mmCIF file of C-alpha atoms in Angstrom:
data_model
loop_
_atom_site.group_PDB
_atom_site.id
_atom_site.type_symbol
_atom_site.label_atom_id
_atom_site.label_comp_id
_atom_site.label_asym_id
_atom_site.label_seq_id
_atom_site.Cartn_x
_atom_site.Cartn_y
_atom_site.Cartn_z
ATOM 1 C CA UNK I 1 142.572 -187.589 169.892
ATOM 2 C CA UNK I 2 141.892 -184.202 171.409
ATOM 3 C CA UNK I 3 140.845 -181.842 168.654
ATOM 4 C CA UNK I 4 143.348 -179.379 170.125
ATOM 5 C CA UNK I 5 146.177 -181.375 168.536
ATOM 6 C CA UNK I 6 144.485 -181.264 165.152
ATOM 7 C CA UNK I 7 143.910 -177.539 165.546
ATOM 8 C CA UNK I 8 147.594 -176.970 166.307
ATOM 9 C CA UNK I 9 148.574 -178.831 163.150
ATOM 10 C CA UNK I 10 146.051 -176.863 161.128
ATOM 11 C CA UNK I 11 147.321 -173.569 162.566
ATOM 12 C CA UNK I 12 150.918 -174.550 161.774
ATOM 13 C CA UNK I 13 149.949 -175.379 158.194
ATOM 14 C CA UNK I 14 148.059 -172.127 157.737
ATOM 15 C CA UNK I 15 150.915 -170.123 159.286
ATOM 16 C CA UNK I 16 153.137 -171.511 156.530
ATOM 17 C CA UNK I 17 150.550 -170.529 153.893
ATOM 18 C CA UNK I 18 150.118 -174.140 152.831
ATOM 19 C CA UNK I 19 146.940 -175.674 151.498
ATOM 20 C CA UNK I 20 145.894 -179.222 152.277
ATOM 21 C CA UNK I 21 146.535 -180.096 148.628
ATOM 22 C CA UNK I 22 150.110 -178.779 148.825
ATOM 23 C CA UNK I 23 150.784 -180.835 151.950
ATOM 24 C CA UNK I 24 149.247 -183.886 150.286
ATOM 25 C CA UNK I 25 151.556 -183.576 147.281
ATOM 26 C CA UNK I 26 154.641 -183.145 149.451
ATOM 27 C CA UNK I 27 153.912 -185.920 151.944
ATOM 28 C CA UNK I 28 152.022 -188.368 149.689
ATOM 29 C CA UNK I 29 149.184 -188.334 152.217
ATOM 30 C CA UNK I 30 145.668 -188.182 150.842
ATOM 31 C CA UNK I 31 143.827 -184.862 151.393
ATOM 32 C CA UNK I 32 140.999 -186.556 153.294
ATOM 33 C CA UNK I 33 143.543 -188.095 155.683
ATOM 34 C CA UNK I 34 145.047 -184.677 156.391
ATOM 35 C CA UNK I 35 141.587 -183.228 156.954
ATOM 36 C CA UNK I 36 140.717 -186.083 159.329
ATOM 37 C CA UNK I 37 143.883 -185.410 161.345
ATOM 38 C CA UNK I 38 143.120 -181.704 161.615
ATOM 39 C CA UNK I 39 139.570 -182.475 162.742
ATOM 40 C CA UNK I 40 140.781 -184.959 165.363
ATOM 41 C CA UNK I 41 139.059 -187.919 163.692
ATOM 42 C CA UNK I 42 141.597 -190.705 164.199
ATOM 43 C CA UNK I 43 138.779 -193.215 163.965
ATOM 44 C CA UNK I 44 138.852 -192.498 160.222
ATOM 45 C CA UNK I 45 142.031 -194.598 160.004
ATOM 46 C CA UNK I 46 141.929 -198.394 159.880
ATOM 47 C CA UNK I 47 144.401 -198.853 162.748
ATOM 48 C CA UNK I 48 146.251 -196.933 165.497
ATOM 49 C CA UNK I 49 149.559 -197.835 163.812
ATOM 50 C CA UNK I 50 148.490 -196.130 160.599
ATOM 51 C CA UNK I 51 147.066 -193.112 162.444
ATOM 52 C CA UNK I 52 150.259 -192.607 164.465
ATOM 53 C CA UNK I 53 152.450 -192.898 161.369
ATOM 54 C CA UNK I 54 150.375 -190.363 159.425
ATOM 55 C CA UNK I 55 150.329 -187.993 162.391
ATOM 56 C CA UNK I 56 154.100 -188.176 162.797
ATOM 57 C CA UNK I 57 154.692 -187.630 159.083
ATOM 58 C CA UNK I 58 152.412 -184.585 159.045
ATOM 59 C CA UNK I 59 154.023 -183.098 162.156
ATOM 60 C CA UNK I 60 157.542 -183.719 160.802
ATOM 61 C CA UNK I 61 156.651 -182.017 157.534
ATOM 62 C CA UNK I 62 155.497 -178.935 159.446
ATOM 63 C CA UNK I 63 158.699 -178.932 161.508
ATOM 64 C CA UNK I 64 156.923 -179.978 164.708
ATOM 65 C CA UNK I 65 157.825 -182.705 167.207
ATOM 66 C CA UNK I 66 154.791 -184.936 167.610
ATOM 67 C CA UNK I 67 155.512 -186.097 171.171
ATOM 68 C CA UNK I 68 155.929 -182.496 172.363
ATOM 69 C CA UNK I 69 152.798 -181.481 170.496
ATOM 70 C CA UNK I 70 150.815 -184.300 172.106
ATOM 71 C CA UNK I 71 152.082 -183.382 175.576
ATOM 72 C CA UNK I 72 151.146 -179.719 175.132
ATOM 73 C CA UNK I 73 147.754 -180.505 173.641
ATOM 74 C CA UNK I 74 146.737 -183.066 176.252
ATOM 75 C CA UNK I 75 148.137 -180.886 179.035
ATOM 76 C CA UNK I 76 145.879 -178.006 178.034
ATOM 77 C CA UNK I 77 142.806 -180.144 177.482
ATOM 78 C CA UNK I 78 140.077 -179.981 180.092
ATOM 79 C CA UNK I 79 139.894 -182.310 181.868
ATOM 80 C CA UNK I 80 143.470 -183.597 181.306
ATOM 81 C CA UNK I 81 143.603 -186.960 179.584
ATOM 82 C CA UNK I 82 146.303 -189.415 178.623
ATOM 83 C CA UNK I 83 147.365 -189.380 174.996
ATOM 84 C CA UNK I 84 145.378 -191.920 172.975
ATOM 85 C CA UNK I 85 147.114 -195.149 172.011
ATOM 86 C CA UNK I 86 147.087 -194.098 168.366
ATOM 87 C CA UNK I 87 149.487 -191.213 169.027
ATOM 88 C CA UNK I 88 151.719 -192.600 171.749
ATOM 89 C CA UNK I 89 155.278 -193.442 170.868
ATOM 90 C CA UNK I 90 155.478 -196.364 168.481
ATOM 91 C CA UNK I 91 157.730 -199.450 168.567
ATOM 92 C CA UNK I 92 161.078 -198.708 170.187
ATOM 93 C CA UNK I 93 162.975 -200.001 167.176
ATOM 94 C CA UNK I 94 160.981 -198.092 164.586
ATOM 95 C CA UNK I 95 163.251 -195.763 162.570
ATOM 96 C CA UNK I 96 162.610 -192.017 162.551
ATOM 97 C CA UNK I 97 160.609 -190.791 159.606
ATOM 98 C CA UNK I 98 162.753 -188.988 157.014
ATOM 99 C CA UNK I 99 161.644 -185.641 155.652
ATOM 100 C CA UNK I 100 159.111 -186.159 152.866
ATOM 101 C CA UNK I 101 159.843 -184.882 149.387
ATOM 102 C CA UNK I 102 157.392 -183.472 146.911
ATOM 103 C CA UNK I 103 156.730 -185.894 144.033
ATOM 104 C CA UNK I 104 158.252 -185.297 140.616
ATOM 105 C CA UNK I 105 155.439 -184.059 138.402
ATOM 106 C CA UNK I 106 156.986 -185.808 135.398
ATOM 107 C CA UNK I 107 156.753 -189.179 137.121
ATOM 108 C CA UNK I 108 153.375 -188.688 138.804
ATOM 109 C CA UNK I 109 151.062 -191.663 138.192
ATOM 110 C CA UNK I 110 147.915 -191.289 136.116
ATOM 111 C CA UNK I 111 144.641 -190.816 137.963
ATOM 112 C CA UNK I 112 141.222 -192.499 138.081
ATOM 113 C CA UNK I 113 141.710 -195.699 136.040
ATOM 114 C CA UNK I 114 138.850 -197.872 134.885
ATOM 115 C CA UNK I 115 138.633 -200.507 137.633
ATOM 116 C CA UNK I 116 137.229 -203.125 135.258
ATOM 117 C CA UNK I 117 140.158 -202.661 132.877
ATOM 118 C CA UNK I 118 142.655 -203.110 135.697
ATOM 119 C CA UNK I 119 140.933 -206.245 136.973
ATOM 120 C CA UNK I 120 140.742 -207.734 133.477
ATOM 121 C CA UNK I 121 144.424 -207.134 132.803
ATOM 122 C CA UNK I 122 145.409 -208.681 136.125
ATOM 123 C CA UNK I 123 143.340 -211.796 135.431
ATOM 124 C CA UNK I 124 144.447 -212.445 131.860
ATOM 125 C CA UNK I 125 148.129 -211.488 131.783
ATOM 126 C CA UNK I 126 150.581 -214.118 133.084
ATOM 127 C CA UNK I 127 153.485 -213.454 135.435
ATOM 128 C CA UNK I 128 156.877 -214.601 134.173
ATOM 129 C CA UNK I 129 160.107 -214.653 136.175
ATOM 130 C CA UNK I 130 162.014 -213.986 132.950
ATOM 131 C CA UNK I 131 160.221 -210.745 132.184
ATOM 132 C CA UNK I 132 162.452 -208.367 130.262
ATOM 133 C CA UNK I 133 163.595 -204.967 131.400
ATOM 134 C CA UNK I 134 160.630 -202.778 130.432
ATOM 135 C CA UNK I 135 157.919 -204.610 132.359
ATOM 136 C CA UNK I 136 160.211 -205.363 135.278
ATOM 137 C CA UNK I 137 161.182 -201.696 135.486
ATOM 138 C CA UNK I 138 157.498 -200.852 135.934
ATOM 139 C CA UNK I 139 157.153 -203.449 138.695
ATOM 140 C CA UNK I 140 160.289 -202.207 140.454
ATOM 141 C CA UNK I 141 159.015 -198.614 140.301
ATOM 142 C CA UNK I 142 155.749 -199.708 141.924
ATOM 143 C CA UNK I 143 157.679 -201.496 144.653
ATOM 144 C CA UNK I 144 159.942 -198.512 145.221
ATOM 145 C CA UNK I 145 156.941 -196.237 145.782
ATOM 146 C CA UNK I 146 155.617 -198.652 148.414
ATOM 147 C CA UNK I 147 158.954 -198.898 150.201
ATOM 148 C CA UNK I 148 159.562 -195.148 150.122
ATOM 149 C CA UNK I 149 156.155 -194.404 151.626
ATOM 150 C CA UNK I 150 156.570 -197.034 154.352
ATOM 151 C CA UNK I 151 159.987 -195.681 155.304
ATOM 152 C CA UNK I 152 158.682 -192.109 155.214
ATOM 153 C CA UNK I 153 155.988 -193.167 157.679
ATOM 154 C CA UNK I 154 158.660 -194.708 159.925
ATOM 155 C CA UNK I 155 157.147 -198.199 159.764
ATOM 156 C CA UNK I 156 158.888 -201.571 159.691
ATOM 157 C CA UNK I 157 157.706 -204.451 157.542
ATOM 158 C CA UNK I 158 156.700 -206.215 160.755
ATOM 159 C CA UNK I 159 154.549 -203.246 161.803
ATOM 160 C CA UNK I 160 152.632 -203.363 158.532
ATOM 161 C CA UNK I 161 152.389 -207.158 158.430
ATOM 162 C CA UNK I 162 150.572 -207.243 161.745
ATOM 163 C CA UNK I 163 148.000 -204.737 160.525
ATOM 164 C CA UNK I 164 147.103 -205.979 157.037
ATOM 165 C CA UNK I 165 147.719 -209.708 157.589
ATOM 166 C CA UNK I 166 150.405 -210.151 154.949
ATOM 167 C CA UNK I 167 153.701 -211.841 155.777
ATOM 168 C CA UNK I 168 156.872 -209.710 155.810
ATOM 169 C CA UNK I 169 158.219 -211.876 152.965
ATOM 170 C CA UNK I 170 155.175 -210.990 150.874
ATOM 171 C CA UNK I 171 155.583 -207.292 151.628
ATOM 172 C CA UNK I 172 159.252 -207.543 150.662
ATOM 173 C CA UNK I 173 158.281 -209.100 147.320
ATOM 174 C CA UNK I 174 155.849 -206.246 146.703
ATOM 175 C CA UNK I 175 158.448 -203.614 147.600
ATOM 176 C CA UNK I 176 161.075 -205.113 145.296
ATOM 177 C CA UNK I 177 158.645 -205.572 142.415
ATOM 178 C CA UNK I 178 159.104 -209.338 142.475
ATOM 179 C CA UNK I 179 155.487 -210.090 141.659
ATOM 180 C CA UNK I 180 156.549 -213.432 140.178
ATOM 181 C CA UNK I 181 157.187 -214.579 143.763
ATOM 182 C CA UNK I 182 153.477 -214.174 144.523
ATOM 183 C CA UNK I 183 150.930 -216.918 143.782
ATOM 184 C CA UNK I 184 149.191 -215.244 140.811
ATOM 185 C CA UNK I 185 148.632 -211.854 139.150
ATOM 186 C CA UNK I 186 145.124 -211.715 140.621
ATOM 187 C CA UNK I 187 146.419 -212.270 144.157
ATOM 188 C CA UNK I 188 149.320 -209.893 143.550
ATOM 189 C CA UNK I 189 146.833 -207.207 142.522
ATOM 190 C CA UNK I 190 144.802 -207.730 145.701
ATOM 191 C CA UNK I 191 147.889 -207.604 147.906
ATOM 192 C CA UNK I 192 149.131 -204.480 146.136
ATOM 193 C CA UNK I 193 145.754 -202.803 146.606
ATOM 194 C CA UNK I 194 145.686 -203.708 150.302
ATOM 195 C CA UNK I 195 149.217 -202.481 150.960
ATOM 196 C CA UNK I 196 148.853 -199.246 148.982
ATOM 197 C CA UNK I 197 145.596 -198.437 150.765
ATOM 198 C CA UNK I 198 147.209 -198.945 154.169
ATOM 199 C CA UNK I 199 150.062 -196.605 153.223
ATOM 200 C CA UNK I 200 147.625 -193.952 152.024
ATOM 201 C CA UNK I 201 148.877 -194.046 148.435
ATOM 202 C CA UNK I 202 146.816 -193.495 145.303
ATOM 203 C CA UNK I 203 145.584 -197.073 145.007
ATOM 204 C CA UNK I 204 143.883 -196.675 141.652
ATOM 205 C CA UNK I 205 146.965 -195.135 140.048
ATOM 206 C CA UNK I 206 149.192 -197.973 141.272
ATOM 207 C CA UNK I 207 146.738 -200.601 140.048
ATOM 208 C CA UNK I 208 146.661 -198.991 136.624
ATOM 209 C CA UNK I 209 150.458 -198.988 136.564
ATOM 210 C CA UNK I 210 150.450 -202.648 137.608
ATOM 211 C CA UNK I 211 148.056 -203.504 134.774
ATOM 212 C CA UNK I 212 150.347 -201.678 132.358
ATOM 213 C CA UNK I 213 153.283 -203.750 133.589
ATOM 214 C CA UNK I 214 151.339 -206.973 133.071
ATOM 215 C CA UNK I 215 150.382 -205.935 129.549
ATOM 216 C CA UNK I 216 153.995 -205.062 128.734
ATOM 217 C CA UNK I 217 155.089 -208.393 130.129
ATOM 218 C CA UNK I 218 152.568 -210.250 127.983
ATOM 219 C CA UNK I 219 153.774 -208.419 124.858
ATOM 220 C CA UNK I 220 157.376 -209.267 125.704
ATOM 221 C CA UNK I 221 156.496 -212.940 126.004
ATOM 222 C CA UNK I 222 154.767 -212.918 122.611
ATOM 223 C CA UNK I 223 157.776 -211.356 120.894
ATOM 224 C CA UNK I 224 160.435 -213.375 122.728
#
């Protein structure tokens, strides 16, 4: 990507008196992803699909049209160059990205969990299809955050499936919180981590929430 595009996004952000941290909270993009976009480092993203989605979300948040921005930036570059594949128009059937909303501070996930604690909880707590409301509510909330971020990025399940090598049915189970449909809690944790990372979400916070849901589920089974 021409750094001119990143500079235009940076200038638009600064003109609105926004910090990178404020944009990150509103769009659910990670600060280092926003910085990479502004510096023109699309190679920092795992795939062109992810880079394009993050670019479009950032431009939409700033009230800019990405395709027009790309055309202007590449047109002024010297020598002129075609827009990179990562920022060309995506799949024709991909829905437009809705305007992102700032997260509710009261429902913000905790930060920086102990990775060993999360792994231990995922390995020892069983998954039960008959889990009662409290644990299942946690799982559904996790799934909703995945679905909301994917839709905000304007991606279809099929777009994501081709990038992270998970079937659309598996992604649907993750987005609906139906972790009992997955082979095991350990595999569910790995799939959740993979999907959340691709979407640019706070992976550690979601894994901690997942571990909490498993612990709640285990307690419910003991008292049933």
